[in-house]
Coordinates of C-alpha atoms in Angstrom, one line a residue:
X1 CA 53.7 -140.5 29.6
X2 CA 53.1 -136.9 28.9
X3 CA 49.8 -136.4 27.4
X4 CA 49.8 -133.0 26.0
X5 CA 51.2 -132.5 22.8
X6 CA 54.7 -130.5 23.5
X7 CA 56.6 -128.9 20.8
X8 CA 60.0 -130.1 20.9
X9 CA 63.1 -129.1 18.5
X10 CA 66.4 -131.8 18.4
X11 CA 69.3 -130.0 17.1
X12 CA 71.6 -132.2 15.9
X13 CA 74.3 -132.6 13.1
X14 CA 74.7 -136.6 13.2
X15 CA 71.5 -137.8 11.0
X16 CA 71.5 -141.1 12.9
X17 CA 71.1 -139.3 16.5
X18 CA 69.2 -137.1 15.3
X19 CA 66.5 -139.7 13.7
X20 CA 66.6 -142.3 16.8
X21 CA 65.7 -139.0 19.5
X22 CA 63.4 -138.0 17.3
X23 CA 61.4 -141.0 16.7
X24 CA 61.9 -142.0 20.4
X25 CA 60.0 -138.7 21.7
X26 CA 57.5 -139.0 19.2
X27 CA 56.5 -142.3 20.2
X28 CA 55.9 -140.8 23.6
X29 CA 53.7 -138.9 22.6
X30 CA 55.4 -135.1 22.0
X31 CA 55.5 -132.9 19.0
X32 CA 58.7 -133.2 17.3
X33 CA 60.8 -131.1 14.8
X34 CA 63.9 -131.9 13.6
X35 CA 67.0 -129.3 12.5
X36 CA 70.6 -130.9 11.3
X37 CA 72.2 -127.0 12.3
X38 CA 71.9 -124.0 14.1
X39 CA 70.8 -121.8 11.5
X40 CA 67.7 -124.5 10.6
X41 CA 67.1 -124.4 14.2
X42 CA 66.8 -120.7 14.6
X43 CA 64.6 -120.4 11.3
X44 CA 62.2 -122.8 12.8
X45 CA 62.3 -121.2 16.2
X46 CA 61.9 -118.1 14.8
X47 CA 58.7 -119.9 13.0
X48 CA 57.2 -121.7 16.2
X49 CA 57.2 -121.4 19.5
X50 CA 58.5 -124.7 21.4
X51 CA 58.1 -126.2 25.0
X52 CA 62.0 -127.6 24.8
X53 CA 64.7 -127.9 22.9
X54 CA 67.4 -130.2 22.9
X55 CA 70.6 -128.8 21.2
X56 CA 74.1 -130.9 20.9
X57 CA 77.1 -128.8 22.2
X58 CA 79.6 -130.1 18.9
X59 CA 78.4 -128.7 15.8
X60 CA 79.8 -127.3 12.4
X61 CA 79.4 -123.6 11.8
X62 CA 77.7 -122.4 14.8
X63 CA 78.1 -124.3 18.5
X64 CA 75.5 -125.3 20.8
X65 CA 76.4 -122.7 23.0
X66 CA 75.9 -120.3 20.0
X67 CA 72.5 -121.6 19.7
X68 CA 71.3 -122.2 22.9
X69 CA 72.3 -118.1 23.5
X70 CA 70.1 -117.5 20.0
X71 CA 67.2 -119.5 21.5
X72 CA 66.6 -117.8 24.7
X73 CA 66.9 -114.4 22.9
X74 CA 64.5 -115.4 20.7
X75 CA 62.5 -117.5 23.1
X76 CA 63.0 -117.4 26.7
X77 CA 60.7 -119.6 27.9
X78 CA 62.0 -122.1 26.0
X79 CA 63.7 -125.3 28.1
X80 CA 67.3 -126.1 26.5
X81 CA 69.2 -129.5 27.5
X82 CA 72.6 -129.7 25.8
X83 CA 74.1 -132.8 24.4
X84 CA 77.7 -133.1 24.9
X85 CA 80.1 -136.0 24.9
X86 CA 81.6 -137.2 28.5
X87 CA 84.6 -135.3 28.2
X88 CA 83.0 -132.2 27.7
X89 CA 81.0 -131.9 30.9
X90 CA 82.9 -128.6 31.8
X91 CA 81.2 -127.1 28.8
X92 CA 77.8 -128.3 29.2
X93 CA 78.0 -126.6 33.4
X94 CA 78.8 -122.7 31.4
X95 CA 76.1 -123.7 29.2
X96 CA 73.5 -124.1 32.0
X97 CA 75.3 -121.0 33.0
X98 CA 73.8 -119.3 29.8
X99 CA 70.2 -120.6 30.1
X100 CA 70.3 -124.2 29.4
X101 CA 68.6 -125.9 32.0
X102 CA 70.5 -129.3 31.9
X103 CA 72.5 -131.7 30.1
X104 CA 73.0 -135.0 29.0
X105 CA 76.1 -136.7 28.0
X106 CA 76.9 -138.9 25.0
X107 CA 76.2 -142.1 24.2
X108 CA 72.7 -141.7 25.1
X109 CA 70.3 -143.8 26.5
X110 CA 66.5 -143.9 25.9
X111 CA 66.1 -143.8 29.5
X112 CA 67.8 -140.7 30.0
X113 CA 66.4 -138.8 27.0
X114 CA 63.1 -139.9 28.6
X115 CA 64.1 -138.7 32.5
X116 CA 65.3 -135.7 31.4
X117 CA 62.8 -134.8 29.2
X118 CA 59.8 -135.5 31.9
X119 CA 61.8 -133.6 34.6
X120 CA 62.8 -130.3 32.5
X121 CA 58.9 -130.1 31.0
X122 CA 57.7 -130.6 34.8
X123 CA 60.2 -127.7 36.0
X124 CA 58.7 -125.9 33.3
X125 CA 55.3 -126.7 34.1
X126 CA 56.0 -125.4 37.6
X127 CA 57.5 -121.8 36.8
X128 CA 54.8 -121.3 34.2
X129 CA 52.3 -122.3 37.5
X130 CA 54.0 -119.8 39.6
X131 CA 54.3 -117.0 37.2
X132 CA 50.6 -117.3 36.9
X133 CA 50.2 -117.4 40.2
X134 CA 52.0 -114.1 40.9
X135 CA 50.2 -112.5 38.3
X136 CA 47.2 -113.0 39.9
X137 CA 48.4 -112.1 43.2
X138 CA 49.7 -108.8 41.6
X139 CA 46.3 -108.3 40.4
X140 CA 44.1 -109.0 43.2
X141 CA 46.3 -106.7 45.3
X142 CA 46.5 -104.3 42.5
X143 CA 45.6 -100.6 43.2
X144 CA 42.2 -101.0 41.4
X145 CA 41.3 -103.6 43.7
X146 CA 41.3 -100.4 46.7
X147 CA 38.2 -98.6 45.5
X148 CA 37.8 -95.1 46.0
X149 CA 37.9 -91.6 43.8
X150 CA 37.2 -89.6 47.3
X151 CA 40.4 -87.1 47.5
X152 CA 42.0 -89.0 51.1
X153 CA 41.7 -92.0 48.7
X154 CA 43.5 -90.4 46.3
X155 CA 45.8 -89.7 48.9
X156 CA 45.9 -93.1 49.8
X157 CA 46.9 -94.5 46.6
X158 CA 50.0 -91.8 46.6
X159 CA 51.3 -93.2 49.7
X160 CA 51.1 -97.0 49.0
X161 CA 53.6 -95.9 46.0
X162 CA 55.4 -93.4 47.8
X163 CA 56.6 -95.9 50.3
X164 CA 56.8 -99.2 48.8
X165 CA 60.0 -97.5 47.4
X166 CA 61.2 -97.3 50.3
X167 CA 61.6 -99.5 53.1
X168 CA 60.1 -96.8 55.8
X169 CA 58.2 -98.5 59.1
X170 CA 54.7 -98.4 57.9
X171 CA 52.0 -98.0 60.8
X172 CA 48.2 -98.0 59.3
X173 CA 45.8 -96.8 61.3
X174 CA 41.8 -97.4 60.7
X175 CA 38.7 -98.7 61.9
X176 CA 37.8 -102.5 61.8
X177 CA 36.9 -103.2 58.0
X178 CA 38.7 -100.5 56.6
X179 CA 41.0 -102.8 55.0
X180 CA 44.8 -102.2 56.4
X181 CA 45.8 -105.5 55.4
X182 CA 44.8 -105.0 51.7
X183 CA 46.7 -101.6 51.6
X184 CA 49.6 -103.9 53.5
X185 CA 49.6 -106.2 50.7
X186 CA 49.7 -103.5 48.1
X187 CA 52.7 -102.1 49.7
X188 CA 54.4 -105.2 49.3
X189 CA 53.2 -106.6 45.7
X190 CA 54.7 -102.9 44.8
X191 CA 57.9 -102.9 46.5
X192 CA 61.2 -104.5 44.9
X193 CA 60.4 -107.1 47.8
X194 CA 57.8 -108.5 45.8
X195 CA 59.6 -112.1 45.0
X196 CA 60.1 -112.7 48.9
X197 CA 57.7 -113.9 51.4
X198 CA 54.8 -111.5 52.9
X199 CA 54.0 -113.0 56.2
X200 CA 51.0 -111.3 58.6
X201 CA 50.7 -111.9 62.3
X202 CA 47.7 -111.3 64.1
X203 CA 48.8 -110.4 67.5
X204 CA 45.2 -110.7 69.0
X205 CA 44.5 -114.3 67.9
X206 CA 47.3 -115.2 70.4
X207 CA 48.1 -115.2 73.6
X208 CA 51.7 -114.1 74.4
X209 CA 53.7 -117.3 75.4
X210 CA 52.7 -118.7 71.6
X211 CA 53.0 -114.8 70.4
X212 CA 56.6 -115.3 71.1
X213 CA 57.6 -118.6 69.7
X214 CA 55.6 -117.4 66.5
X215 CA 57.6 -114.3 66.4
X216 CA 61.1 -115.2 67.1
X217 CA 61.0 -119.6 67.2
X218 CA 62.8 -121.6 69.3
X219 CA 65.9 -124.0 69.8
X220 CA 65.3 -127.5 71.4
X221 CA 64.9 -128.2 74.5
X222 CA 63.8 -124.2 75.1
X223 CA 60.4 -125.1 77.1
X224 CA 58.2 -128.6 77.5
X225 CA 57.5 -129.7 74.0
X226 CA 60.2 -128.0 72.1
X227 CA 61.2 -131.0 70.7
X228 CA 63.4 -129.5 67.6
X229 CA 63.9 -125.9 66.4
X230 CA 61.3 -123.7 64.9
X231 CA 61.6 -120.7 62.6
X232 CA 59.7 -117.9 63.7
X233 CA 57.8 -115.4 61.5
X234 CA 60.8 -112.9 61.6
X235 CA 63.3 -115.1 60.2
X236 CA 60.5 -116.7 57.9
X237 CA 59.6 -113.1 56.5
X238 CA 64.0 -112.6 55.8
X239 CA 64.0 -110.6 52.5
X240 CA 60.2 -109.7 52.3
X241 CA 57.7 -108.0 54.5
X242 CA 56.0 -109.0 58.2
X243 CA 52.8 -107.3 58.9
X244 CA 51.6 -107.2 62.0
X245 CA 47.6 -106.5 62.9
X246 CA 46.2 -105.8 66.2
X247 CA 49.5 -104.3 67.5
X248 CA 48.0 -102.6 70.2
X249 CA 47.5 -106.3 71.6
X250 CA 51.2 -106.8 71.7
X251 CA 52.6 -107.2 75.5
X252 CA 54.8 -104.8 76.8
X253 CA 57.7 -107.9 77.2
X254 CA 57.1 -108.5 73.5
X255 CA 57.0 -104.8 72.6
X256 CA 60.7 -104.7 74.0
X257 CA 62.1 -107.4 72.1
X258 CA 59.9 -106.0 69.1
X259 CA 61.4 -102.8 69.5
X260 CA 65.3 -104.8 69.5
X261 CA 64.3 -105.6 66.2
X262 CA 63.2 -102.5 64.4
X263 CA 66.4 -101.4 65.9
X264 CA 68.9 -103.6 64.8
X265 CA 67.3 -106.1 63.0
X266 CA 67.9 -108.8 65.1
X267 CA 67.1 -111.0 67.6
X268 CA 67.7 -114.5 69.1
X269 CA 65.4 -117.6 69.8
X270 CA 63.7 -118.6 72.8
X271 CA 66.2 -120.6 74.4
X272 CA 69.5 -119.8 72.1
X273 CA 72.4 -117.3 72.5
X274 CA 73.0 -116.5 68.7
X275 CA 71.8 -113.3 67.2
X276 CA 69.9 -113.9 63.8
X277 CA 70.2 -110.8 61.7
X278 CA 66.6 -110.2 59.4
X279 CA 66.1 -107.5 56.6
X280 CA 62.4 -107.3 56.7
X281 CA 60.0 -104.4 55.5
X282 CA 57.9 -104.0 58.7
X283 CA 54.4 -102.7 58.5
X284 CA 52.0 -102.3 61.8
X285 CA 48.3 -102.2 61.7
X286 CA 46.1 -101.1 64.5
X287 CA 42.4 -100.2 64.8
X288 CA 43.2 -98.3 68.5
X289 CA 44.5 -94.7 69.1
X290 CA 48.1 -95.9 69.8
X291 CA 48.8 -92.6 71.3
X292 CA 46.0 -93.2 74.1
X293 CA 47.3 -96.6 74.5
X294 CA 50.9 -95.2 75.0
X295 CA 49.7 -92.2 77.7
X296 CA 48.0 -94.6 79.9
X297 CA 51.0 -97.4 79.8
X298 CA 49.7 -100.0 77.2
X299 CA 52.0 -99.1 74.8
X300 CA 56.0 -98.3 74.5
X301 CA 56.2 -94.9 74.0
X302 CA 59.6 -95.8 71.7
X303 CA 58.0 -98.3 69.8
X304 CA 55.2 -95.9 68.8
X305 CA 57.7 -93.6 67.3
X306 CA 59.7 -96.5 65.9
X307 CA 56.5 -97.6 63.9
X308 CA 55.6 -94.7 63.2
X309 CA 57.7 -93.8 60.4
X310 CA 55.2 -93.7 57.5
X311 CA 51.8 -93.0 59.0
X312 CA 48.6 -94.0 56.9
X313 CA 45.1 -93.4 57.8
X314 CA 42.1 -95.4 56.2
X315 CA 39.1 -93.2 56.3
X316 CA 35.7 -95.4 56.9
X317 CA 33.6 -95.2 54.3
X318 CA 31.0 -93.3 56.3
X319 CA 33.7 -90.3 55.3
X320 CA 33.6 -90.8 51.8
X321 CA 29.8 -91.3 51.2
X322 CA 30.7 -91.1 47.3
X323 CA 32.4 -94.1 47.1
X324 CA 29.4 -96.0 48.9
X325 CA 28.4 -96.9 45.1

C-alpha cells in the first residue's frame, strides 16, 4: 500500500459513490477530500494542491470534462482519472485527450479504484523523477558550470548559444583536459534537442571493426556472432545529438561512410540493404591539428570541411592564467 500520505480529491455528485471511494482510499492509507460538484472541487483545488484527482464524467451544472480542463489550468501536475459509465467510453478517450490520464468505467470495483490509483500515482512518481532529473542535468551542464571571465571565454560562451540554435556541424578543437565534451553537452542541454538522446563515442577506445557496428549496427547473420540486430549509435542518437571524441582516430573506411552521413543523413547496417534516414546534431571533438592530419593522408580532406562548420577552440588554461583561481 502506498505509504506516503497523497492528497486525493473524488468528484462526485452521487453521495453513495462518493462516500464508498472515499472511505475505500482512506483506508489505504491516502489523504482524502471529498467535493459533490465542480465548483466545490475547483474551490478546494484552488485551496490545496493534490497528487490526483478522480472526477466523474456525468454531472449537473458543470461536466467532468469541464472540470478536468479547470484542474489542469489550475494545477497541472495534478493526475485526473475520469469516471464514466460503460457506454460512455468514447468520452472518457477525448478526456485523456484533454489531460486526464485514465479512466475507469461504472460500476466500480474496489479492485480497480485500487489498480488505478497505484498505477497513475507511480506514473506520476516517475515524471516527477525525471523532471528532476533533467533539472539537474540542465544544471550541471549549465554555462556557469564552464568557468572562465578571460575574453576567449567569453567568446566561448557566445558560441555555445550562437549554435545550439542552430543545428551547424560543430568541430571543437583543444588540448586534452580542456573540456570539449562539457562545451558538447552544453550545446545540447541548450538546443531545442534537449528532450532527445545525447550519445558520445569515443573513437579511440575502439578499434575499427567494433567502431563500425557501434556506429551504424547490424542485421543478423551480418558477421560470426551477429545473432539478432543491433542499433547503432546513429540511429540511437535519431532526434538528439552524437558527439564524437578522438575523431582524428577515425579510419579512413569509416571516415567515408561518416562522411555519407553528414551528407545525407543516412546510412545502412552492416550486412542490410535498407537506408535508415537520422536527423542528428553532429558535434566532433579532437585534441590533433586535423589540418596536419589531413596534409599527410590521415584525414579526409572533405570530412574536414564537412565538420567543420562551426569551429570552436578551447584555450588551455595556461592562456588564461586569470582564471587559474
Amino acid at each position: 500500500m502506498e505509504s506516503l500520505r497523497k492528497k486525493i480529491l473524488i468528484v462526485e455528485d452521487d453521495e453513495y459513490v462518493l462516500g464508498s471511494i472515499s472511505l475505500l482510499l482512506s483506508k489505504d492509507g491516502y489523504e482524502v477530500s471529498t467535493a459533490n460538484g465542480g465548483e466545490p472541487a475547483l474551490l478546494s483545488a484552488q485551496k490545496e494542491q493534490f497528487d490526483l484527482s478522480i472526477v466523474d464524467l456525468k454531472m449537473p451544472k458543470m461536466d467532468g470534462m469541464e472540470v478536468l480542463k479547470r484542474l489542469k489550468a489550475l494545477s497541472p501536475e495534478t493526475m485526473v482519472v475520469i469516471m464514466t459509465a460503460f457506454g460512455s467510453i468514447k468520452n472518457a478517450v477525448e478526456a485523456m485527450k484533454l489531460g486526464a490520464s485514465d479512466y475507469i468505467t461504472k460500476p466500480i470495483s474496489a479492485e480497480e479504484i485500487r489498480l488505478t490509483v497505484q498505477k497513475v500515482l507511480e506514473k506520476q512518481k516517475l515524471i516527477r523523477e525525471i523532471k528532476a532529473l533533467r533539472q539537474e542535468l540542465e544544471g550541471r551542464y549549465s554555462l556557469d558550470r564552464i568557468i572562465g571571465k578571460n575574453p576567449k571565454m567569453q567568446e566561448l560562451y557566445d558560441s555555445i548559444l550562437t549554435v545550439s540554435g542552430t543545428d551547424a556541424t560543430v568541430l571543437i578543437t583543444g588540448e586534452t583536459g580542456t573540456g570539449k565534451e562539457l562545451v558538447a553537452r552544453s550545446i545540447h542541454i541548450h538546443s531545442a534537442r534537449k528532450d532527445k538522446p545525447f550519445v558520445a563515442v569515443n573513437c579511440s577506445a575502439l578499434p575499427e571493426s567494433l567502431l563500425e557496428s557501434e556506429l551504424f549496427g547490424y542485421e543478423t547473420g551480418a558477421f560470426t556472432g551477429a545473432t539478432k540486430r543491433r542499433i547503432g549509435k546513429f540511429e540511437f542518437a535519431n532526434g538528439g545529438t552524437i558527439f564524437f571524441d578522438e575523431t582524428a582516430n577515425i579510419s579512413l573506411s569509416i571516415q567515408a561512410k561518416f562522411l555519407r552521413v553528414l551528407q545525407e543523413r543516412e546510412f545502412e547496417r552492416i550486412g542490410g540493404n535498407e537506408s535508415i534516414k537520422v536527423d542528428v546534431k553532429i558535434i566532433a571533438a579532437t585534441n590533433k591539428d586535423l589540418k596536419k592530419e589531413m596534409e599527410e593522408g590521415r584525414f579526409r580532406e572533405d570530412l574536414y570541411y564537412r565538420l567543420n562548420v562551426f569551429p570552436i577552440f578551447l584555450p588551455p588554461l595556461r592562456e588564461r592564467k586569470e582564471d587559474i583561481p
